[in-house]
Amino acid sequence: MKVALVHDWLNQIGGAENVLMALKALFPDAPVYTSIYDRAAMPPVMRRWEIYTSFMDRLPGIYRHHQAYTPLYPLAFEHFDFSGYDLVISNKSGFCHGLVTPPGTTHLCYCLTPTRFLWGFHGYVEREGVGLAARTMLPVMTALRAWDQLAAQRPDHFVAISRAIQERIAKFYRRESVVIYPPVETDRFQIAGEVADYYFIVSRLVPYKRIDLAVRTFNLLERPLVISGEGRDRAALEAMAGPNIRFVGRLSDAELPRWMARARAFIFPGEEDFGIAPLEAQAAGRPVVAYAGGGALDTVVDGHTGTFFTEPTPQALADAVRRLDAVRLDPHAIRAHARAFDSAHFKSRLAAHIESLMSEKAGYQPVAAPVAPVEEPA
């Protein structure tokens, strides 16, 4: 079976790129099609991949200012030729689901989210603080929403990363989907012999992550909080933080598991489409205090692997932190819950789903996937 992978853009590393790497592990011979590819910003392993870029890769300043070229992405993906492929998998948070496949090719969209800044534009402007310049783009956003909804009819099948995204796919695209959770490298994290006296956050320091809410809460609680990550909000967050709050910057891959495993709890104050970090914390046996929305509803079990708060206020988050004090949680049970989201399960479930979709096609050969017992999350 000849497979192609399609990704929106390759100019930064995040959760979408982790999914792409897992897809590439499942289909090692599949080429990757993308709008732009900044080799210097991406991990060395990608330099061995067969990667095809669009005309946008030659535009001036595209790697640093790819948002400025937003109206061109639909054209970029519509111009790729997928003749000769049996299966095309688009790993989509932006525009790559709008690719056009020939009649004999199956297009499966692994949907990280319906294009967020199109369908939540006003909230995006408010959260990101991008101001008047973005508001002048409103007519363009309206046109792009129309294209986006039309393009969402092109994939033959949708897979959602969480129940929250499944609901958005149904609302904005009027399409059905199945949920297959993204891959989490749980083996990187282990239970520590002892727990230290601090709470922990690892995140990009940008507005929608709501790290400001955590800072205000821990100012109120006067408990130790360690924040790992970088972003344009760091200076403002440090200015509002009390002496009990410490910023440690971006931790290395070796350092992060140690900090995670020794924390009293992981704090997850924002609403995410899925959220890998809370599962990494649980893989280390640590409970999570999370906002009750988005992907956290799929990954955190209130009273068993953490606690929820339902209002985005310092008082509500503080109450959830205090409730955790009164609950005895088993680190091994927390880790077992996280293991059900491991990358091996992602590959097994996706391979099984593809086989069920493709098995009737002439010449289909089953996908070779890692054997993993399929455990449903608790």
Coordinates of C-alpha atoms in Angstrom, one line a residue:
M1 CA 0.0 0.0 0.0
K2 CA 1.4 3.4 -1.0
V3 CA 0.9 6.0 1.6
A4 CA 1.5 9.8 1.8
L5 CA 1.5 11.9 4.9
V6 CA 0.5 15.6 4.8
H7 CA 1.2 18.2 7.5
D8 CA 0.3 21.9 7.7
W9 CA 3.8 23.4 8.2
L10 CA 7.2 22.3 9.5
N11 CA 8.7 25.4 11.2
Q12 CA 8.3 24.6 14.9
I13 CA 8.1 21.6 17.2
G14 CA 4.9 20.9 19.2
G15 CA 2.2 18.3 19.7
A16 CA 1.3 18.2 16.0
E17 CA 4.9 17.3 15.1
N18 CA 4.9 14.6 17.7
V19 CA 1.9 13.1 16.0
L20 CA 3.6 13.3 12.6
M21 CA 6.6 11.5 14.0
A22 CA 4.4 8.7 15.2
L23 CA 2.7 8.5 11.8
K24 CA 6.1 8.3 10.2
A25 CA 7.0 5.5 12.5
L26 CA 3.9 3.6 11.4
F27 CA 4.5 4.3 7.7
P28 CA 8.3 4.7 7.5
D29 CA 8.3 4.8 3.6
A30 CA 5.7 7.4 3.3
P31 CA 6.8 10.8 2.0
V32 CA 5.7 14.0 3.8
Y33 CA 4.0 16.8 2.0
T34 CA 3.8 20.2 3.7
S35 CA 3.5 23.9 2.9
I36 CA 6.9 25.0 4.3
Y37 CA 9.9 23.3 5.8
D38 CA 12.5 25.1 7.9
R39 CA 15.2 22.5 8.2
A40 CA 17.2 24.5 10.8
A41 CA 14.2 24.6 13.2
M42 CA 13.3 20.9 13.0
P43 CA 14.9 17.9 14.6
P44 CA 17.7 16.2 12.6
V45 CA 15.7 13.0 12.2
M46 CA 13.5 14.8 9.7
R47 CA 16.4 15.5 7.4
R48 CA 16.4 11.9 6.4
W49 CA 12.8 12.0 5.4
E50 CA 11.4 12.5 1.9
I51 CA 9.7 15.9 2.2
Y52 CA 7.9 17.8 -0.5
T53 CA 7.1 21.5 0.0
S54 CA 4.7 23.9 -1.8
F55 CA 5.5 27.1 -3.6
M56 CA 5.1 28.9 -0.3
D57 CA 8.5 27.5 0.9
R58 CA 10.2 30.1 -1.4
L59 CA 8.3 33.1 -0.1
P60 CA 10.3 35.8 1.7
G61 CA 10.3 35.6 5.5
I62 CA 7.9 32.7 5.5
Y63 CA 9.5 30.7 8.3
R64 CA 9.3 33.5 10.8
H65 CA 6.1 35.0 9.7
H66 CA 4.0 32.2 8.2
Q67 CA 0.8 33.6 9.6
A68 CA 1.1 36.7 7.3
Y69 CA 0.6 34.3 4.3
T70 CA -2.5 32.7 5.7
P71 CA -4.7 33.3 2.6
L72 CA -2.3 31.2 0.4
Y73 CA -2.4 27.9 2.3
P74 CA -5.6 26.6 0.6
L75 CA -3.9 27.1 -2.8
A76 CA -0.7 25.4 -1.6
F77 CA -2.4 22.2 -0.6
E78 CA -4.8 22.1 -3.5
H79 CA -1.8 22.1 -5.9
F80 CA -0.2 18.9 -4.6
D81 CA -0.7 15.8 -6.9
F82 CA -1.5 12.6 -5.0
S83 CA -1.9 10.3 -8.0
G84 CA -0.7 6.8 -7.4
Y85 CA -1.3 6.8 -3.6
D86 CA -3.7 4.3 -2.0
L87 CA -3.9 6.3 1.2
V88 CA -3.3 9.9 2.2
I89 CA -3.3 10.9 5.9
S90 CA -3.6 14.6 6.6
N91 CA -2.4 15.6 10.1
K92 CA -4.5 18.7 10.3
S93 CA -4.9 21.8 12.6
G94 CA -4.8 24.3 9.7
F95 CA -5.5 23.8 6.0
C96 CA -3.9 20.5 4.9
H97 CA -7.3 18.6 4.9
G98 CA -8.1 20.7 1.8
L99 CA -5.9 18.6 -0.4
V100 CA -7.5 17.0 -3.5
T101 CA -7.1 13.2 -4.0
P102 CA -8.0 11.2 -7.2
P103 CA -11.1 8.9 -7.0
G104 CA -9.1 5.7 -6.2
T105 CA -7.2 7.3 -3.2
T106 CA -8.6 7.2 0.4
H107 CA -8.1 10.4 2.4
L108 CA -8.1 10.0 6.2
C109 CA -7.9 13.2 8.2
Y110 CA -6.4 13.0 11.6
C111 CA -7.9 16.2 13.0
L112 CA -6.1 18.0 15.8
T113 CA -8.7 20.7 15.6
P114 CA -10.9 22.4 13.1
T115 CA -8.9 25.5 12.1
R116 CA -8.9 27.3 15.4
F117 CA -8.4 30.9 14.4
L118 CA -11.1 30.6 11.7
W119 CA -13.9 29.1 13.9
G120 CA -13.0 31.0 17.1
F121 CA -11.6 34.1 15.6
H122 CA -13.0 36.7 18.1
G123 CA -11.8 34.6 21.1
Y124 CA -8.4 34.1 19.4
V125 CA -8.0 37.8 19.0
E126 CA -9.0 38.4 22.6
R127 CA -6.8 35.7 24.0
E128 CA -3.7 36.4 21.9
G129 CA -3.9 40.2 22.2
V130 CA -3.2 40.7 18.5
G131 CA -5.2 43.9 18.3
L132 CA -6.6 46.0 15.5
A133 CA -4.4 44.6 12.7
A134 CA -6.0 41.1 13.1
R135 CA -9.6 42.6 13.2
T136 CA -9.0 44.1 9.7
M137 CA -8.6 40.5 8.5
L138 CA -12.3 39.7 9.4
P139 CA -13.5 39.6 5.7
V140 CA -10.6 37.3 4.8
M141 CA -11.4 35.1 7.7
T142 CA -15.0 34.9 6.5
A143 CA -13.9 33.8 3.1
L144 CA -11.5 31.2 4.5
R145 CA -14.2 29.8 6.8
A146 CA -16.3 29.1 3.7
W147 CA -13.3 27.4 2.0
D148 CA -12.5 25.5 5.2
Q149 CA -16.1 24.0 5.5
L150 CA -16.0 23.1 1.8
A151 CA -12.6 21.5 2.1
A152 CA -13.8 19.5 5.1
Q153 CA -16.1 17.5 2.8
R154 CA -13.0 16.2 0.9
P155 CA -11.6 13.7 3.4
D156 CA -13.2 10.3 3.2
H157 CA -12.9 9.8 6.9
F158 CA -12.2 11.9 10.0
V159 CA -10.4 10.9 13.2
A160 CA -10.6 13.2 16.2
I161 CA -8.0 13.6 19.0
S162 CA -10.5 14.0 21.8
R163 CA -14.2 14.1 22.4
A164 CA -14.1 17.9 22.4
I165 CA -12.6 17.9 18.9
Q166 CA -15.1 15.3 17.8
E167 CA -17.9 17.7 18.9
R168 CA -16.2 20.6 17.0
I169 CA -15.9 18.5 13.8
A170 CA -19.6 17.7 14.0
K171 CA -20.5 21.3 14.7
F172 CA -18.3 23.2 12.2
Y173 CA -17.8 20.5 9.5
R174 CA -21.0 18.4 9.8
R175 CA -18.8 15.3 9.7
E176 CA -18.8 12.2 11.8
S177 CA -15.5 11.0 13.3
V178 CA -14.0 8.4 15.6
V179 CA -11.7 9.3 18.6
I180 CA -8.1 8.0 18.6
Y181 CA -6.0 9.7 21.2
P182 CA -2.6 11.2 20.2
P183 CA 0.6 9.4 21.2
V184 CA 2.2 10.0 24.5
E185 CA 5.8 8.7 25.3
T186 CA 4.9 7.5 28.8
D187 CA 8.1 5.4 29.1
R188 CA 10.1 8.7 29.5
F189 CA 8.4 9.2 32.9
Q190 CA 8.7 7.1 36.0
I191 CA 7.5 7.3 39.6
A192 CA 10.0 8.9 41.9
G193 CA 11.1 7.6 45.3
E194 CA 10.0 10.8 47.0
V195 CA 8.0 13.9 46.3
A196 CA 9.2 17.4 47.0
D197 CA 7.2 20.4 48.1
Y198 CA 6.3 22.2 44.9
Y199 CA 3.6 22.2 42.3
F200 CA 4.6 22.1 38.6
I201 CA 3.7 23.6 35.2
V202 CA 5.4 23.0 31.9
S203 CA 3.9 25.1 29.1
R204 CA 4.5 27.7 26.4
L205 CA 4.1 31.1 28.2
V206 CA 1.4 32.5 25.9
P207 CA -2.1 34.0 26.8
Y208 CA -4.4 31.1 26.0
K209 CA -2.4 28.7 28.3
R210 CA -3.8 30.7 31.3
I211 CA -0.5 30.6 33.2
D212 CA -1.6 34.0 34.6
L213 CA -4.5 32.2 36.3
A214 CA -2.1 29.8 38.0
V215 CA 0.2 32.6 39.1
R216 CA -2.6 34.6 40.7
T217 CA -3.8 31.4 42.4
F218 CA -0.5 30.5 43.9
N219 CA 0.0 34.1 45.0
L220 CA -3.2 33.5 46.9
L221 CA -2.2 30.1 48.2
E222 CA 1.4 31.1 49.0
R223 CA 2.5 27.5 48.0
P224 CA 5.6 26.8 45.9
L225 CA 5.0 26.7 42.2
V226 CA 7.7 25.9 39.6
I227 CA 7.0 27.0 36.0
S228 CA 9.0 25.6 33.1
G229 CA 8.7 27.1 29.6
E230 CA 9.3 30.2 27.5
G231 CA 7.1 32.6 25.6
R232 CA 6.2 36.2 25.1
D233 CA 4.3 36.4 28.4
R234 CA 7.3 35.4 30.6
A235 CA 8.3 38.9 31.7
A236 CA 4.7 39.9 32.6
L237 CA 4.1 36.7 34.5
E238 CA 7.4 37.1 36.5
A239 CA 6.4 40.6 37.3
M240 CA 3.1 39.5 38.8
A241 CA 4.5 36.4 40.6
G242 CA 5.2 36.3 44.3
P243 CA 8.5 34.9 45.9
N244 CA 6.9 31.4 46.1
I245 CA 6.8 31.1 42.3
R246 CA 9.9 30.1 40.4
F247 CA 10.5 30.3 36.6
V248 CA 13.1 27.8 35.4
G249 CA 12.9 28.3 31.6
R250 CA 12.8 25.5 29.1
L251 CA 14.0 22.2 30.7
S252 CA 16.0 19.6 28.7
D253 CA 14.5 16.2 27.8
A254 CA 16.6 14.7 30.6
E255 CA 15.6 17.3 33.2
L256 CA 11.9 17.4 32.6
P257 CA 11.0 13.9 33.8
R258 CA 12.8 14.5 37.2
W259 CA 11.0 17.7 37.8
M260 CA 7.6 16.2 36.8
A261 CA 8.1 13.1 39.0
R262 CA 8.9 15.0 42.2
A263 CA 6.1 17.5 42.1
R264 CA 3.2 17.4 44.5
A265 CA 0.8 17.9 41.5
F266 CA 0.8 19.1 38.0
I267 CA -1.3 22.3 37.3
F268 CA -3.2 22.6 34.0
P269 CA -5.1 25.9 34.1
G270 CA -6.1 26.3 30.4
E271 CA -8.5 24.6 28.0
E272 CA -6.6 22.5 25.4
D273 CA -7.8 20.4 22.5
F274 CA -6.0 17.4 24.2
G275 CA -3.0 18.1 26.3
I276 CA 0.0 15.9 26.4
A277 CA 1.7 17.3 29.6
P278 CA -1.0 16.2 32.0
L279 CA -0.6 12.6 30.8
E280 CA 3.2 12.9 31.1
A281 CA 2.6 14.0 34.7
Q282 CA 0.3 11.0 35.3
A283 CA 2.8 8.7 33.7
A284 CA 5.2 9.9 36.5
G285 CA 2.5 9.0 39.1
R286 CA 1.6 12.6 39.8
P287 CA -2.0 13.9 40.1
V288 CA -3.3 16.7 37.9
V289 CA -5.3 19.8 38.9
A290 CA -7.1 20.7 35.6
Y291 CA -9.7 23.0 34.2
A292 CA -12.7 20.9 33.4
G293 CA -12.9 21.4 29.7
G294 CA -11.4 20.3 26.4
G295 CA -9.1 17.3 26.3
A296 CA -8.6 17.2 30.1
L297 CA -12.1 15.6 30.3
D298 CA -10.7 12.6 28.5
T299 CA -7.4 12.3 30.3
V300 CA -8.0 13.2 33.9
V301 CA -10.3 11.3 36.2
D302 CA -11.7 13.5 39.0
G303 CA -11.0 12.0 42.4
H304 CA -8.8 9.2 40.9
T305 CA -6.0 10.8 39.0
G306 CA -6.5 14.5 40.0
T307 CA -9.1 17.1 40.6
F308 CA -11.1 19.5 38.3
F309 CA -12.1 23.1 38.7
T310 CA -15.0 24.4 36.6
E311 CA -14.6 28.2 36.8
P312 CA -11.5 30.0 35.5
T313 CA -10.9 31.9 38.7
P314 CA -8.1 31.9 41.3
Q315 CA -10.7 30.9 43.9
A316 CA -11.9 27.9 42.0
L317 CA -8.4 26.7 41.1
A318 CA -7.3 27.2 44.8
D319 CA -10.2 25.1 46.0
A320 CA -9.3 22.3 43.6
V321 CA -5.7 22.4 44.9
R322 CA -6.9 22.2 48.5
R323 CA -9.3 19.3 47.6
L324 CA -6.4 17.3 46.4
D325 CA -4.9 17.5 49.9
A326 CA -7.8 15.5 51.3
V327 CA -7.6 12.7 48.6
R328 CA -5.3 9.8 48.9
L329 CA -4.3 8.8 45.4
D330 CA -2.2 5.8 44.3
P331 CA 0.7 6.8 42.1
H332 CA 0.8 3.4 40.5
A333 CA -2.9 3.6 39.6
I334 CA -2.3 7.1 38.2
R335 CA 0.5 5.8 36.0
A336 CA -1.5 2.8 34.8
H337 CA -4.2 5.2 33.7
A338 CA -1.7 7.2 31.7
R339 CA -0.2 4.1 30.1
A340 CA -3.5 3.5 28.2
F341 CA -2.6 6.6 26.1
D342 CA 0.9 5.4 25.2
S343 CA 2.2 5.8 21.7
A344 CA 2.1 2.1 21.1
H345 CA -1.7 2.2 21.7
F346 CA -2.0 5.1 19.3
K347 CA -0.3 3.1 16.6
S348 CA -2.2 -0.1 17.2
R349 CA -5.6 1.7 17.2
L350 CA -4.9 3.8 14.2
A351 CA -3.5 0.8 12.2
A352 CA -6.6 -1.2 13.2
H353 CA -8.9 1.6 12.1
I354 CA -7.1 2.0 8.8
E355 CA -7.3 -1.7 8.2
S356 CA -11.1 -1.6 8.8
L357 CA -11.4 1.2 6.3
M358 CA -9.1 -0.2 3.6
S359 CA -9.6 -4.0 3.8
E360 CA -12.1 -4.1 1.0
K361 CA -9.8 -2.3 -1.5
A362 CA -8.1 -4.5 -4.0
G363 CA -4.5 -5.1 -3.3
Y364 CA -4.7 -3.9 0.3
Q365 CA -2.0 -5.2 2.7
P366 CA -2.5 -4.9 6.5
V367 CA -0.5 -2.2 8.3
A368 CA 2.3 -3.5 10.4
A369 CA 1.8 -2.0 13.8
P370 CA 3.4 -2.5 17.3
V371 CA 1.5 -5.2 19.2
A372 CA 0.0 -3.6 22.4
P373 CA -2.9 -4.6 24.6
V374 CA -5.6 -2.1 24.0
E375 CA -6.7 -0.8 27.4
E376 CA -9.4 1.8 27.6
P377 CA -8.6 4.8 29.7
A378 CA -10.2 4.6 33.2

